[in-house]
mmCIF file of C-alpha atoms in Angstrom:
data_model
loop_
_atom_site.group_PDB
_atom_site.id
_atom_site.type_symbol
_atom_site.label_atom_id
_atom_site.label_comp_id
_atom_site.label_asym_id
_atom_site.label_seq_id
_atom_site.Cartn_x
_atom_site.Cartn_y
_atom_site.Cartn_z
ATOM 1 C CA LYS A 1 123.403 132.532 94.602
ATOM 2 C CA ASN A 2 122.170 129.750 96.633
ATOM 3 C CA GLN A 3 122.491 126.581 94.631
ATOM 4 C CA VAL A 4 122.602 122.916 94.735
ATOM 5 C CA GLU A 5 124.382 120.977 92.001
ATOM 6 C CA GLN A 6 124.207 117.270 91.804
ATOM 7 C CA SER A 7 126.293 114.843 89.786
ATOM 8 C CA PRO A 8 126.058 112.645 87.777
ATOM 9 C CA GLN A 9 122.752 113.547 86.069
ATOM 10 C CA SER A 10 122.093 109.906 85.338
ATOM 11 C CA LEU A 11 123.537 106.818 86.212
ATOM 12 C CA ILE A 12 123.000 102.945 85.356
ATOM 13 C CA ILE A 13 124.597 100.529 87.475
ATOM 14 C CA LEU A 14 124.146 96.351 87.692
ATOM 15 C CA GLU A 15 122.219 95.078 90.503
ATOM 16 C CA GLY A 16 124.545 94.018 93.658
ATOM 17 C CA LYS A 17 126.873 97.005 92.535
ATOM 18 C CA ASN A 18 127.844 100.146 94.616
ATOM 19 C CA CYS A 19 127.649 103.383 93.680
ATOM 20 C CA THR A 20 128.249 107.247 94.989
ATOM 21 C CA LEU A 21 126.211 110.356 94.226
ATOM 22 C CA GLN A 22 127.411 113.745 94.583
ATOM 23 C CA CYS A 23 126.179 117.012 95.784
ATOM 24 C CA ASN A 24 127.703 120.368 95.763
ATOM 25 C CA TYR A 25 126.134 123.217 97.175
ATOM 26 C CA THR A 26 126.721 126.945 97.757
ATOM 27 C CA VAL A 27 123.953 127.574 100.371
ATOM 28 C CA SER A 28 124.648 130.115 103.068
ATOM 29 C CA PRO A 29 124.142 130.408 105.912
ATOM 30 C CA PHE A 30 123.685 126.415 106.161
ATOM 31 C CA SER A 31 121.199 124.861 108.477
ATOM 32 C CA ASN A 32 121.123 121.022 107.160
ATOM 33 C CA LEU A 33 121.309 118.998 104.106
ATOM 34 C CA ARG A 34 118.855 116.090 103.200
ATOM 35 C CA TRP A 35 118.895 113.505 100.546
ATOM 36 C CA TYR A 36 115.399 112.300 99.312
ATOM 37 C CA LYS A 37 114.432 109.373 96.892
ATOM 38 C CA GLN A 38 111.857 109.853 94.474
ATOM 39 C CA ASP A 39 110.395 106.688 92.771
ATOM 40 C CA THR A 40 108.745 107.561 89.308
ATOM 41 C CA GLY A 41 105.192 108.893 89.758
ATOM 42 C CA ARG A 42 105.668 109.308 93.579
ATOM 43 C CA GLY A 43 106.355 111.626 95.955
ATOM 44 C CA PRO A 44 110.106 112.246 97.545
ATOM 45 C CA VAL A 45 110.669 110.086 100.406
ATOM 46 C CA SER A 46 113.366 111.098 102.966
ATOM 47 C CA LEU A 47 116.756 109.201 103.175
ATOM 48 C CA THR A 48 118.629 111.222 105.718
ATOM 49 C CA ILE A 49 118.938 114.795 107.656
ATOM 50 C CA MET A 50 122.321 115.981 108.323
ATOM 51 C CA THR A 51 123.306 119.009 110.446
ATOM 52 C CA PHE A 52 126.522 120.875 110.370
ATOM 53 C CA SER A 53 128.053 118.904 113.014
ATOM 54 C CA GLU A 54 127.294 115.519 111.269
ATOM 55 C CA ASN A 55 129.807 113.753 109.146
ATOM 56 C CA THR A 56 128.104 110.713 108.367
ATOM 57 C CA LYS A 57 124.702 109.245 108.608
ATOM 58 C CA SER A 58 123.420 105.806 107.558
ATOM 59 C CA ASN A 59 120.097 104.614 106.708
ATOM 60 C CA GLY A 60 120.388 100.834 105.733
ATOM 61 C CA ARG A 61 122.260 100.653 102.575
ATOM 62 C CA TYR A 62 122.281 104.389 102.140
ATOM 63 C CA THR A 63 125.168 106.209 103.748
ATOM 64 C CA ALA A 64 125.456 110.077 103.369
ATOM 65 C CA THR A 65 128.393 112.091 104.163
ATOM 66 C CA LEU A 66 128.846 115.725 104.547
ATOM 67 C CA ASP A 67 131.782 117.900 104.586
ATOM 68 C CA ALA A 68 130.716 121.400 105.578
ATOM 69 C CA ASP A 69 133.996 122.979 104.873
ATOM 70 C CA THR A 70 134.170 122.195 100.922
ATOM 71 C CA LYS A 71 130.248 122.252 100.950
ATOM 72 C CA GLN A 72 129.854 118.586 99.688
ATOM 73 C CA SER A 73 127.852 115.812 100.432
ATOM 74 C CA SER A 74 127.686 112.314 98.930
ATOM 75 C CA LEU A 75 125.215 109.467 99.017
ATOM 76 C CA HIS A 76 126.669 105.797 98.807
ATOM 77 C CA ILE A 77 124.528 102.871 97.827
ATOM 78 C CA THR A 78 125.750 99.666 98.891
ATOM 79 C CA ALA A 79 124.561 96.397 97.249
ATOM 80 C CA SER A 80 121.992 98.124 94.902
ATOM 81 C CA GLN A 81 119.083 96.350 94.331
ATOM 82 C CA LEU A 82 116.408 96.965 91.563
ATOM 83 C CA SER A 83 114.066 98.763 94.020
ATOM 84 C CA ASP A 84 117.104 101.559 94.134
ATOM 85 C CA SER A 85 116.029 102.742 90.726
ATOM 86 C CA ALA A 86 114.778 106.362 91.471
ATOM 87 C CA SER A 87 115.770 109.704 91.458
ATOM 88 C CA TYR A 88 118.043 110.924 94.356
ATOM 89 C CA ILE A 89 117.480 114.574 95.241
ATOM 90 C CA CYS A 90 119.840 116.767 97.472
ATOM 91 C CA VAL A 91 118.318 119.403 99.278
ATOM 92 C CA VAL A 92 120.085 122.018 101.451
ATOM 93 C CA ARG A 93 118.191 124.136 103.924
ATOM 94 C CA LEU A 94 119.265 128.041 104.262
ATOM 95 C CA ASN A 95 119.043 129.410 107.805
ATOM 96 C CA ALA A 96 118.831 133.198 107.650
ATOM 97 C CA GLY A 97 116.601 134.693 110.305
ATOM 98 C CA ASN A 98 113.027 134.141 108.860
ATOM 99 C CA ASN A 99 114.405 132.884 105.708
ATOM 100 C CA ARG A 100 114.468 129.294 106.030
ATOM 101 C CA LYS A 101 113.791 128.015 102.497
ATOM 102 C CA LEU A 102 114.506 124.586 101.046
ATOM 103 C CA ILE A 103 117.054 124.682 98.035
ATOM 104 C CA TRP A 104 116.542 121.562 95.944
ATOM 105 C CA GLY A 105 118.847 119.914 93.385
ATOM 106 C CA LEU A 106 117.797 118.534 90.168
ATOM 107 C CA GLY A 107 118.345 115.170 91.294
ATOM 108 C CA THR A 108 120.443 112.048 89.723
ATOM 109 C CA SER A 109 118.428 109.634 88.168
ATOM 110 C CA LEU A 110 119.718 105.810 89.044
ATOM 111 C CA ALA A 111 118.830 102.994 86.916
ATOM 112 C CA VAL A 112 119.681 99.479 88.301
ATOM 113 C CA ASN A 113 119.692 96.758 85.774
ATOM 114 C CA PRO A 114 119.474 92.989 86.601
ATOM 115 C CA LYS B 1 99.053 105.963 110.432
ATOM 116 C CA ALA B 2 97.708 107.076 106.981
ATOM 117 C CA GLY B 3 100.239 109.266 104.767
ATOM 118 C CA VAL B 4 99.848 112.321 103.031
ATOM 119 C CA THR B 5 96.976 112.042 100.702
ATOM 120 C CA GLN B 6 96.323 114.147 97.440
ATOM 121 C CA THR B 7 93.489 114.077 95.352
ATOM 122 C CA PRO B 8 92.863 113.912 92.170
ATOM 123 C CA ARG B 9 95.812 111.668 91.035
ATOM 124 C CA TYR B 10 95.615 112.880 87.558
ATOM 125 C CA LEU B 11 94.094 116.022 85.981
ATOM 126 C CA ILE B 12 93.426 117.206 82.300
ATOM 127 C CA LYS B 13 92.434 120.727 81.753
ATOM 128 C CA THR B 14 92.298 123.223 78.754
ATOM 129 C CA ARG B 15 94.145 126.416 78.734
ATOM 130 C CA GLY B 16 92.166 129.090 80.524
ATOM 131 C CA GLN B 17 90.198 126.754 82.965
ATOM 132 C CA GLN B 18 90.992 126.572 86.648
ATOM 133 C CA VAL B 19 91.640 123.843 88.809
ATOM 134 C CA THR B 20 91.607 123.074 92.326
ATOM 135 C CA LEU B 21 94.071 120.442 94.042
ATOM 136 C CA SER B 22 93.303 119.127 97.584
ATOM 137 C CA CYS B 23 95.792 117.597 100.109
ATOM 138 C CA SER B 24 95.021 115.922 103.306
ATOM 139 C CA PRO B 25 98.245 115.791 105.784
ATOM 140 C CA ILE B 26 99.161 113.077 107.964
ATOM 141 C CA SER B 27 97.084 113.299 111.272
ATOM 142 C CA GLY B 28 98.443 115.793 113.768
ATOM 143 C CA HIS B 29 100.724 117.567 111.210
ATOM 144 C CA ARG B 30 99.854 120.946 111.206
ATOM 145 C CA SER B 31 102.318 122.480 108.398
ATOM 146 C CA VAL B 32 101.494 122.004 104.828
ATOM 147 C CA SER B 33 103.927 122.915 101.844
ATOM 148 C CA TRP B 34 103.294 122.726 98.024
ATOM 149 C CA TYR B 35 105.483 122.239 95.285
ATOM 150 C CA GLN B 36 105.577 122.358 91.688
ATOM 151 C CA GLN B 37 107.881 119.727 89.807
ATOM 152 C CA THR B 38 108.855 119.703 86.279
ATOM 153 C CA PRO B 39 111.514 117.592 84.597
ATOM 154 C CA GLY B 40 113.821 120.732 83.725
ATOM 155 C CA GLN B 41 113.180 122.769 87.014
ATOM 156 C CA GLY B 42 113.023 120.228 89.693
ATOM 157 C CA LEU B 43 110.871 121.025 92.867
ATOM 158 C CA GLN B 44 109.920 124.919 92.792
ATOM 159 C CA PHE B 45 108.480 125.975 96.139
ATOM 160 C CA LEU B 46 104.743 127.483 95.901
ATOM 161 C CA PHE B 47 103.741 128.330 99.625
ATOM 162 C CA GLU B 48 103.496 126.958 103.128
ATOM 163 C CA TYR B 49 100.616 126.906 105.589
ATOM 164 C CA PHE B 50 100.631 126.508 109.253
ATOM 165 C CA SER B 51 97.465 126.829 111.265
ATOM 166 C CA GLU B 52 95.370 128.054 108.484
ATOM 167 C CA THR B 53 97.988 131.063 107.820
ATOM 168 C CA GLN B 54 100.351 131.277 104.884
ATOM 169 C CA ARG B 55 103.739 131.459 106.435
ATOM 170 C CA ASN B 56 105.882 131.579 103.020
ATOM 171 C CA LYS B 57 105.474 131.927 99.544
ATOM 172 C CA GLY B 58 107.600 131.112 96.473
ATOM 173 C CA ASN B 59 107.951 133.021 93.342
ATOM 174 C CA PHE B 60 104.782 132.312 91.488
ATOM 175 C CA PRO B 61 102.273 134.487 89.771
ATOM 176 C CA GLY B 62 99.139 135.351 91.704
ATOM 177 C CA ARG B 63 97.106 132.754 89.505
ATOM 178 C CA PHE B 64 98.384 130.341 92.090
ATOM 179 C CA SER B 65 96.774 130.331 95.590
ATOM 180 C CA GLY B 66 95.928 128.025 98.258
ATOM 181 C CA ARG B 67 94.428 127.960 101.540
ATOM 182 C CA GLN B 68 94.367 125.534 104.793
ATOM 183 C CA PHE B 69 91.463 124.564 106.689
ATOM 184 C CA SER B 70 90.992 124.244 110.597
ATOM 185 C CA ASN B 71 91.396 120.420 110.383
ATOM 186 C CA SER B 72 94.871 121.093 108.483
ATOM 187 C CA ARG B 73 93.374 120.149 105.045
ATOM 188 C CA SER B 74 94.722 122.346 102.361
ATOM 189 C CA GLU B 75 93.776 123.204 98.612
ATOM 190 C CA MET B 76 95.727 125.019 95.935
ATOM 191 C CA ASN B 77 93.967 126.973 93.017
ATOM 192 C CA VAL B 78 95.377 127.631 89.788
ATOM 193 C CA SER B 79 93.556 130.007 87.838
ATOM 194 C CA THR B 80 93.560 130.688 83.913
ATOM 195 C CA LEU B 81 95.530 127.749 83.307
ATOM 196 C CA GLU B 82 98.385 128.000 80.961
ATOM 197 C CA LEU B 83 100.467 125.243 78.939
ATOM 198 C CA GLY B 84 103.516 125.809 81.362
ATOM 199 C CA ASP B 85 101.507 125.152 84.376
ATOM 200 C CA SER B 86 101.645 121.206 83.308
ATOM 201 C CA ALA B 87 103.395 119.644 85.997
ATOM 202 C CA LEU B 88 103.301 117.298 88.895
ATOM 203 C CA TYR B 89 101.941 119.078 92.238
ATOM 204 C CA LEU B 90 102.977 118.010 95.245
ATOM 205 C CA CYS B 91 101.960 118.318 98.767
ATOM 206 C CA ALA B 92 104.152 118.009 102.146
ATOM 207 C CA SER B 93 103.391 117.937 105.539
ATOM 208 C CA SER B 94 105.437 118.049 108.800
ATOM 209 C CA PRO B 95 104.410 118.303 112.249
ATOM 210 C CA THR B 96 104.975 121.894 113.186
ATOM 211 C CA ARG B 97 107.289 123.534 110.625
ATOM 212 C CA PRO B 98 109.025 122.406 107.429
ATOM 213 C CA ASP B 99 112.496 122.318 109.474
ATOM 214 C CA GLU B 100 111.601 118.968 110.053
ATOM 215 C CA LYS B 101 111.306 115.871 108.100
ATOM 216 C CA LEU B 102 108.947 116.420 105.004
ATOM 217 C CA PHE B 103 106.427 113.708 104.382
ATOM 218 C CA PHE B 104 105.063 113.949 100.684
ATOM 219 C CA GLY B 105 102.000 112.751 98.958
ATOM 220 C CA SER B 106 102.089 111.134 95.592
ATOM 221 C CA GLY B 107 101.223 114.185 93.835
ATOM 222 C CA THR B 108 98.589 115.430 91.542
ATOM 223 C CA GLN B 109 99.721 115.132 87.708
ATOM 224 C CA LEU B 110 98.244 117.992 85.766
ATOM 225 C CA SER B 111 98.321 118.129 82.026
ATOM 226 C CA VAL B 112 96.989 121.471 80.462
ATOM 227 C CA LEU B 113 96.163 121.072 76.651
#
């Protein structure tokens, strides 16, 4: 079954600290993996899109890694800020002919406290 | 460039009623997708439209329907509302197909009483 699992479910860190969010997937065949940030009451905003051949991709203080062999991805946030408080969602695109659906994880809820 | 605009922002309905939600994509974007988001289920795909044609559909009952107009604006309709339809409904647009980066609106928060 095509699934995306994220951990932890929620996380609380202090401002200025680093953190790493995990994403494991069983989606096959794989097309790409995306990380989205969703603020409360808003729509998700794309952070990164990674294809099979990409191991690391950065967007400012956000760095995503992908290990296609173990089907794992991580999102590392450096020097966290209060504005990083949000839900972070991992999404994997299935690539099976005409079936190119997105498989969404449930997200990790991050709270950054002063 | 204006982002994806969804209206209304909030909506309260009672069981059995119907509702229509509207989405205006980013100018030049031709693909519009709709999602339902609930706390326990995450984002669930409803349907995707491109050039006024429905290209993909999720596993939702026929009470959920949508359409896209020639200017790429899209509407989704839910008939005979149920309590379980309470959710945040999100619209996303992309230039040609959802393979590309999706740009989401802020959503319509629907409460069914």
